[in-house]
GROMACS .gro file of C-alpha atoms in nm:
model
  300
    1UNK     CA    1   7.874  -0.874   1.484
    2UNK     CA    2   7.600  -0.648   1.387
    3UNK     CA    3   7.818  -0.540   1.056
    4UNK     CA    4   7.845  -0.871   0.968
    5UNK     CA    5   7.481  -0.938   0.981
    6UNK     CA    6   7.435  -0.670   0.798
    7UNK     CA    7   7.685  -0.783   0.545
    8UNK     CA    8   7.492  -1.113   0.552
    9UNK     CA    9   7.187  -0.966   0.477
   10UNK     CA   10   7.308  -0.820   0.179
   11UNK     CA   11   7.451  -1.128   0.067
   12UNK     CA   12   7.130  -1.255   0.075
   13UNK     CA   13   6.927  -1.019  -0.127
   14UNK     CA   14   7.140  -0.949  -0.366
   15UNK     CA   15   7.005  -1.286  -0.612
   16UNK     CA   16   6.672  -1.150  -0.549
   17UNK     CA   17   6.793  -0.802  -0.687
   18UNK     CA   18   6.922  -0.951  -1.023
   19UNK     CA   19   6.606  -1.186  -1.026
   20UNK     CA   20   6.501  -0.928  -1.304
   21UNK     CA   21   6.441  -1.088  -1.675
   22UNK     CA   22   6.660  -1.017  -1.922
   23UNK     CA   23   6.496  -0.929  -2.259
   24UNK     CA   24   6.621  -1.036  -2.601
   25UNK     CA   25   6.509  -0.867  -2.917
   26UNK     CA   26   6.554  -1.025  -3.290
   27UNK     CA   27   6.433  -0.819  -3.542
   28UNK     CA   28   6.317  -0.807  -3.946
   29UNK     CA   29   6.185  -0.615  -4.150
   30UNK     CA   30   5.823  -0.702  -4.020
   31UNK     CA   31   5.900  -0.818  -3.696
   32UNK     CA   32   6.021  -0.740  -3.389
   33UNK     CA   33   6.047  -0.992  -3.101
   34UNK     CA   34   6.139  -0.938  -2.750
   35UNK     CA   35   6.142  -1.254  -2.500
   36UNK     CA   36   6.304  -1.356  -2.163
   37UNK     CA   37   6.359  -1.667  -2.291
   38UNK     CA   38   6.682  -1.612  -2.469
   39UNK     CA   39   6.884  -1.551  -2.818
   40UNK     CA   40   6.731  -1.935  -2.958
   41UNK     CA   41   6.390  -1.884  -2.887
   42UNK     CA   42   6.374  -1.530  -2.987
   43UNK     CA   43   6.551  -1.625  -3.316
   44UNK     CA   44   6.291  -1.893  -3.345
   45UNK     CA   45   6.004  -1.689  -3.277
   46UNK     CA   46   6.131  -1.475  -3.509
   47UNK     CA   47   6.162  -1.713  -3.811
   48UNK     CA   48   5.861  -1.903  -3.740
   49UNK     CA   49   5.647  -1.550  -3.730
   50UNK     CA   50   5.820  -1.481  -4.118
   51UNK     CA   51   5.726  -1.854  -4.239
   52UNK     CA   52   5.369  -1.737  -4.133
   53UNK     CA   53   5.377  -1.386  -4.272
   54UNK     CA   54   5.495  -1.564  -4.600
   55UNK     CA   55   5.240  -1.801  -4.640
   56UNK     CA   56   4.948  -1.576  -4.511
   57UNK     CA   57   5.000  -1.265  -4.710
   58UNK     CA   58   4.995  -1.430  -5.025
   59UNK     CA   59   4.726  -1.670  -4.912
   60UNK     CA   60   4.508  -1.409  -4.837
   61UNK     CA   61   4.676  -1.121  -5.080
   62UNK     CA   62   4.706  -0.926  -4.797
   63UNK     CA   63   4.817  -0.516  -4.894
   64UNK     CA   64   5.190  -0.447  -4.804
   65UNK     CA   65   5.251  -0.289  -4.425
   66UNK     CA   66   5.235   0.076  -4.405
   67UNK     CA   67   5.308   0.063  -4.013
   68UNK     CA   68   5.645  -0.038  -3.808
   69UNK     CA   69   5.742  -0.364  -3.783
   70UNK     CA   70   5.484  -0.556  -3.555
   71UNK     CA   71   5.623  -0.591  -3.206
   72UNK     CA   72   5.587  -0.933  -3.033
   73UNK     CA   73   5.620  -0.976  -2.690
   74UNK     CA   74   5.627  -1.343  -2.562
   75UNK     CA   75   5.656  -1.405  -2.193
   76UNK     CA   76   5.781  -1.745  -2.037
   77UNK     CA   77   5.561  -1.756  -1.732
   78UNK     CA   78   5.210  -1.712  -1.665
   79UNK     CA   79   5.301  -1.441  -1.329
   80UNK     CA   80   5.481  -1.216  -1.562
   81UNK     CA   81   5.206  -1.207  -1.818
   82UNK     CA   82   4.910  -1.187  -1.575
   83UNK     CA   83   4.964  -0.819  -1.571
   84UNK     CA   84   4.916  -0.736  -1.898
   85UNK     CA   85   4.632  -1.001  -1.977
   86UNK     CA   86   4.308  -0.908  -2.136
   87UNK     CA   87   4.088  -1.174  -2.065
   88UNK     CA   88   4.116  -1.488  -1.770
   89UNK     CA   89   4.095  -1.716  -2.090
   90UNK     CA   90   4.304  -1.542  -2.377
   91UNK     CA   91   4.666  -1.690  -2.397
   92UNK     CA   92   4.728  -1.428  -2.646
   93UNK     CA   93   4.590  -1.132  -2.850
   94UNK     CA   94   4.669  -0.859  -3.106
   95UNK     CA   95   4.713  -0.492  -3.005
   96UNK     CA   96   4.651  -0.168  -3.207
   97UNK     CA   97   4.795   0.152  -3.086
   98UNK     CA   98   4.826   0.438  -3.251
   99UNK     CA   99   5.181   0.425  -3.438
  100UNK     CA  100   5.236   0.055  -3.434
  101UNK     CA  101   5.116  -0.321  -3.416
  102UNK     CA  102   5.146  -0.584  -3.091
  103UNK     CA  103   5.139  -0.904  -3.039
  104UNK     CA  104   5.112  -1.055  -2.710
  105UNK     CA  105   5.198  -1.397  -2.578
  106UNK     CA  106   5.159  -1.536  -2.258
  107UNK     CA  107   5.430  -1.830  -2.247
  108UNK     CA  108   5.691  -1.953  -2.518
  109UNK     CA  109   5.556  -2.312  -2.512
  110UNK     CA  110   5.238  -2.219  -2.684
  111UNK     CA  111   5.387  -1.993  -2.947
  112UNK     CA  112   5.349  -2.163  -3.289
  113UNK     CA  113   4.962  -2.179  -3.287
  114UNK     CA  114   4.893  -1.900  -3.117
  115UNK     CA  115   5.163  -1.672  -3.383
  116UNK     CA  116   4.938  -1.764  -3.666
  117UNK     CA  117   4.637  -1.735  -3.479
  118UNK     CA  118   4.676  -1.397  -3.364
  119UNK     CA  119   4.867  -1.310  -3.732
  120UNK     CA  120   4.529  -1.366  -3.836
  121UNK     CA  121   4.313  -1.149  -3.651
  122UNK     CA  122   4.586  -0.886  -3.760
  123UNK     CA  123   4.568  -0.980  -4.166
  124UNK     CA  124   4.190  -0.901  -4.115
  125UNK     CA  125   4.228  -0.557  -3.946
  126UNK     CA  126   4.468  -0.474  -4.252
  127UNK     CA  127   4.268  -0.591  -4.523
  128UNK     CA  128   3.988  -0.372  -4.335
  129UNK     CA  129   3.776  -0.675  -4.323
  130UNK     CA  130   3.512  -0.737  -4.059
  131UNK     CA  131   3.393  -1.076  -4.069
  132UNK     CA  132   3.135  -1.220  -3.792
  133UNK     CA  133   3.279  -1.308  -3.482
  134UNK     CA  134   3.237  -1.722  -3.514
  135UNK     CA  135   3.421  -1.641  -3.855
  136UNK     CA  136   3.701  -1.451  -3.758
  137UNK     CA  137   3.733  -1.709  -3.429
  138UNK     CA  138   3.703  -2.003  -3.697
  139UNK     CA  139   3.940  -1.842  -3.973
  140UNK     CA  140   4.234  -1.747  -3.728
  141UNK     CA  141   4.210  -2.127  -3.607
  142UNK     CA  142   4.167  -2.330  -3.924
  143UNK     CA  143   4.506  -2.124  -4.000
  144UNK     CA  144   4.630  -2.169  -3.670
  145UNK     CA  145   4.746  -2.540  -3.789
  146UNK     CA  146   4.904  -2.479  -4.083
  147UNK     CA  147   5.249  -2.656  -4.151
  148UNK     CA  148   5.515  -2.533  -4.363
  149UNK     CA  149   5.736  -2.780  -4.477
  150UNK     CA  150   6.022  -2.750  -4.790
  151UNK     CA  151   5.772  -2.817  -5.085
  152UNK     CA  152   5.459  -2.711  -4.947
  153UNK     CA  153   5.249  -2.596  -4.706
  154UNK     CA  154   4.955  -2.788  -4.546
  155UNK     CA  155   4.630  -2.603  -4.398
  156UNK     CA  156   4.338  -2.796  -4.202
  157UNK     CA  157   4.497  -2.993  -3.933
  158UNK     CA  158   4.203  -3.007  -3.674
  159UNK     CA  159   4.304  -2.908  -3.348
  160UNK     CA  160   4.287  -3.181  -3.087
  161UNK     CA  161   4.118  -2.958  -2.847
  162UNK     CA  162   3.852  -2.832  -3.074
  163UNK     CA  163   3.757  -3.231  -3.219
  164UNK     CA  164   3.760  -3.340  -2.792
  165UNK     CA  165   3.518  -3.034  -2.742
  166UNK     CA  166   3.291  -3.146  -3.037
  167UNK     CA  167   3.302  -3.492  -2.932
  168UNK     CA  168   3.188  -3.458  -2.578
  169UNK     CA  169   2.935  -3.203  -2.633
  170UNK     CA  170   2.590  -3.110  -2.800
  171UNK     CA  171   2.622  -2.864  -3.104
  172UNK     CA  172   2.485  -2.518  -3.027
  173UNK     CA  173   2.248  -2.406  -3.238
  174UNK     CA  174   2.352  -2.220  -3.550
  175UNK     CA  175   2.168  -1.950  -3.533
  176UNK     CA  176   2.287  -1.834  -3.196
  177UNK     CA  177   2.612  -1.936  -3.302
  178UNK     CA  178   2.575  -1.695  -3.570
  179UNK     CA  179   2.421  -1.381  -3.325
  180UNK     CA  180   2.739  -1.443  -3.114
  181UNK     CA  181   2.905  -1.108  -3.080
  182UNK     CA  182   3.200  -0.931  -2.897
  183UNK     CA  183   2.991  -0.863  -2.603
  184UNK     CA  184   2.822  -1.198  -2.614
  185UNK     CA  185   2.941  -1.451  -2.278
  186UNK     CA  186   3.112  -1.707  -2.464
  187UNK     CA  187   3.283  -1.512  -2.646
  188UNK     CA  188   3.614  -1.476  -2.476
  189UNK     CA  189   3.514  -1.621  -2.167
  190UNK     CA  190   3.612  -1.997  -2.212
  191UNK     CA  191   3.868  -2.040  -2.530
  192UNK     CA  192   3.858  -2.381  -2.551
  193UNK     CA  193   3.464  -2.362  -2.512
  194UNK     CA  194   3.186  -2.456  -2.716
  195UNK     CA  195   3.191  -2.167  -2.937
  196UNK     CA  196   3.537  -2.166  -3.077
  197UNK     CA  197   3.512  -2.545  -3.116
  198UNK     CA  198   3.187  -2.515  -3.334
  199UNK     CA  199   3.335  -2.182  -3.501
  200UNK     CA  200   3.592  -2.376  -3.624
  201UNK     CA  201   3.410  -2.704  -3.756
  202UNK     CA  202   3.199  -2.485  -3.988
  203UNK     CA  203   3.501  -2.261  -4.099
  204UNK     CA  204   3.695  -2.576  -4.183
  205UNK     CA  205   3.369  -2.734  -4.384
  206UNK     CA  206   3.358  -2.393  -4.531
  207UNK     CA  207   3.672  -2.377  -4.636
  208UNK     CA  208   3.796  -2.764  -4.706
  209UNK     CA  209   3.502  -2.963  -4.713
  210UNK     CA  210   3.396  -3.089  -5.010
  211UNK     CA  211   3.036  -2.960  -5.083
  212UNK     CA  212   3.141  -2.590  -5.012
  213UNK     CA  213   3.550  -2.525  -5.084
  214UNK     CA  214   3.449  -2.460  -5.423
  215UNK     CA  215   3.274  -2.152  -5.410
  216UNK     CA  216   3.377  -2.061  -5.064
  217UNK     CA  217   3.556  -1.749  -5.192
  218UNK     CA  218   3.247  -1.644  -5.367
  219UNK     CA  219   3.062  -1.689  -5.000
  220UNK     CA  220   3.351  -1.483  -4.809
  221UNK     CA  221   3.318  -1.185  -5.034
  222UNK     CA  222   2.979  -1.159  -5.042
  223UNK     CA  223   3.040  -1.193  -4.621
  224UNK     CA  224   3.326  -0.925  -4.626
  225UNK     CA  225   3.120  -0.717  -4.787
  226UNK     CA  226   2.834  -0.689  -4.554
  227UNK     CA  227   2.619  -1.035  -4.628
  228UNK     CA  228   2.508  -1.192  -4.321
  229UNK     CA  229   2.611  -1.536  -4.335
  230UNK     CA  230   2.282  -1.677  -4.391
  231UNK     CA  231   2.203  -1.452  -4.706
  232UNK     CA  232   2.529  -1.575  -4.828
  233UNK     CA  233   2.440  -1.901  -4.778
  234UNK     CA  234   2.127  -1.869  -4.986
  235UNK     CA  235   2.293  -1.671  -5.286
  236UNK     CA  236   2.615  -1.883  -5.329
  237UNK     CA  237   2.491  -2.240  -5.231
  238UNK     CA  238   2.095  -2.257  -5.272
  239UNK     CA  239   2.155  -2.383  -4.887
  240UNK     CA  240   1.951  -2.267  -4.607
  241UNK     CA  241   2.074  -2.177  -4.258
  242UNK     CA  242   1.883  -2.580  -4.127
  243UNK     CA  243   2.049  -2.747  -4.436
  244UNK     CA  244   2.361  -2.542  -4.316
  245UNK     CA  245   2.326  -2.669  -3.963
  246UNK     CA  246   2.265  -3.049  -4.065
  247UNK     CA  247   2.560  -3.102  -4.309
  248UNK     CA  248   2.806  -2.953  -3.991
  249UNK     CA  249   2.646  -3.229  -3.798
  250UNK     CA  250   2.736  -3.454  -4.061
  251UNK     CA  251   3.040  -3.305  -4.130
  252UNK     CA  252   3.105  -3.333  -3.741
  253UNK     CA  253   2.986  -3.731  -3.705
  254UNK     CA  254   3.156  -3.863  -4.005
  255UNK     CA  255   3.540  -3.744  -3.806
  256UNK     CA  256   3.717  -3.700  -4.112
  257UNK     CA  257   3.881  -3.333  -4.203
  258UNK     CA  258   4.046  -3.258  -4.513
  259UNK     CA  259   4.372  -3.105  -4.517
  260UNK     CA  260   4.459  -2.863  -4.783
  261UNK     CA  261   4.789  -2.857  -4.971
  262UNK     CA  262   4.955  -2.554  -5.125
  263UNK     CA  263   5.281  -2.451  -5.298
  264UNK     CA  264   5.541  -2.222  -5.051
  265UNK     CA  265   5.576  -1.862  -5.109
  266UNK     CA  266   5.830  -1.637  -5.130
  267UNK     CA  267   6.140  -1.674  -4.941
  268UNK     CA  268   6.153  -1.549  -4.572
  269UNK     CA  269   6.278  -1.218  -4.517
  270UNK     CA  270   6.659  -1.217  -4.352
  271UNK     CA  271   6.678  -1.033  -3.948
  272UNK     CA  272   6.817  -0.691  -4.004
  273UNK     CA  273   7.029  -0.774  -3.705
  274UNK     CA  274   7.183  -1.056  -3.440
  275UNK     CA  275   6.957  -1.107  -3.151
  276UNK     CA  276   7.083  -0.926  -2.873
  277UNK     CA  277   6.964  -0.806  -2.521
  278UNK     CA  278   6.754  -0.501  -2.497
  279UNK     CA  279   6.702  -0.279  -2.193
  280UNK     CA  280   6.400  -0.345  -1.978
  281UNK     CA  281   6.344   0.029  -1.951
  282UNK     CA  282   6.273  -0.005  -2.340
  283UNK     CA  283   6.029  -0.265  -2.315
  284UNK     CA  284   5.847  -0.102  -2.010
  285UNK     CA  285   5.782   0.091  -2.255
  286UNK     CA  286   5.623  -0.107  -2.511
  287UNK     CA  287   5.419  -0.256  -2.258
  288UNK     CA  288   5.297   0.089  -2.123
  289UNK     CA  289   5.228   0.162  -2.489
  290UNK     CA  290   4.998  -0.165  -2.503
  291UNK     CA  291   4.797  -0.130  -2.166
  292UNK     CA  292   4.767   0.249  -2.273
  293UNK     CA  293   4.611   0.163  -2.634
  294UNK     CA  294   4.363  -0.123  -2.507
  295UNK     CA  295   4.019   0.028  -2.445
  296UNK     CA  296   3.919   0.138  -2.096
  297UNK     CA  297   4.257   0.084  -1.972
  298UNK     CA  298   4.419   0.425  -2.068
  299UNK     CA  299   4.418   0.469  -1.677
  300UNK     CA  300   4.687   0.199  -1.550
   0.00000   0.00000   0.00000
């Protein structure tokens, strides 16, 4: 009796021993993706990450890689990402380390904005650019959007949680908007706050609306290379920082926002091999590698 119980027991646990993920990795020459979710979606991922990498580096004439290929981990539940989350709010983020690139994402089913979002932040970090915070928020957002399709690409779509945040609540003011730093509470606190909402309605007036697209390249240099924004402002557009402030109120109100059209780029680069399952060991490492490279957390 007892050695059946035993036997039982056993039985029982042994689902709960091969309740372990298995990991899939499809690479290319730029990317490497590892998921639990299986040979489609990592195949997806994959392509989806090369449409962006496509469009964006010649968008933004972005230097070739010198590094690996950037790694991208995408979880499919929120349990197995809450480890290796930076923030209560951030769905996803970019890693440094020393040797190569990461990019982290907490569940499959919010992939495609959050790819180009966090592609972003890692085109600015290789062009060596350091743009204000509300800029590099609004930037990786107004991209986050974009839609490739066969004969073009479209840039601009306005987020439906950034217009419902606008609608609903008073504008901050711009000038605190513009002292926001890293270190600053709204700043990574609430991502579908205030702050990213208004970053990205003056990004996308920057950049598509009709009094400043012009010479909005002229503004972004002179920004890039150490203007504050308000200087910038003054030099490129005669505009100052309360005439700034009231057309984004207008721009807000009037609840129209130009989308941008513009030709595909170069073909996407082929995988340099079938997806396939990958150890875990081997991405317990890549993790460790990630929580190791994140500030204050060489520890865990």
């Amino acid at each position: 009796m007892r050695q059946r119980l035993i036997a039982a027991v056993a039985l029982l646990t042994l689902p709960l021993m091969a309740a372990e993920p298995t990991w899939t990795r499809a690479a290319s020459a730029h990317f490497e993706v590892y998921t639990t979710s299986g040979e489609k979606a990592a195949t997806r991922t994959l392509a989806y990450f090369e449409d962006v990498r496509s469009f964006l580096d010649d968008f933004l004439r972005l230097p070739a890689a010198s590094r690996p290929p950037t790694a991208v981990v995408v979880f499919d539940n929120d349990a197995a990402y809450a480890p290796y989350r930076i923030a209560p709010a951030a769905a996803a983020y970019f890693q440094l380390a020393r040797d190569r690139d990461y990019i982290v994402i907490g569940r499959a089913s919010d992939a495609e904005p959050v790819i180009i979002h966090e592609y972003t932040h890692l085109a600015f970090e290789r062009l060596r650019v350091t743009y204000p915070v509300w800029l590099s928020e609004g930037l990786a957002d107004f991209f986050s959007t974009l839609q490739p399709f066969a004969d073009r690409v479209v840039l601009g779509r306005p987020p439906d949680r950034r217009v419902g945040t606008l609608a609903s609540e008073r504008l901050m003011p711009l000038p605190d908007l513009l002292a926001v730093t890293h270190d600053s509470p709204v700043y990574g606190a609430d991502h579908t706050g205030l702050f990213y909402a208004e970053s990205w309605a003056l990004t996308h007036m920057l950049v598509a609306g009709e009094r400043y697209q012009p010479r909005v390249d002229q503004w972004l240099a002179l920004v890039a290379a150490g203007t504050s924004s308000e200087a910038a402002w003054r030099t490129v557009y005669g505009r100052t920082v309360d005439e700034v402030a009231q057309d984004l109120q207008r721009y807000i109100r009037r609840g129209f926002y130009r989308q941008l059209s513009a030709p595909p780029t170069r073909a996407r680069a082929r995988p340099v091999a079938p997806p396939a399952a990958v150890p875990t060991f081997d991405v317990d490492l890549l993790l460790a590698d990630i929580v190791a490279a994140g500030q204050g957390r060489e520890t865990r």
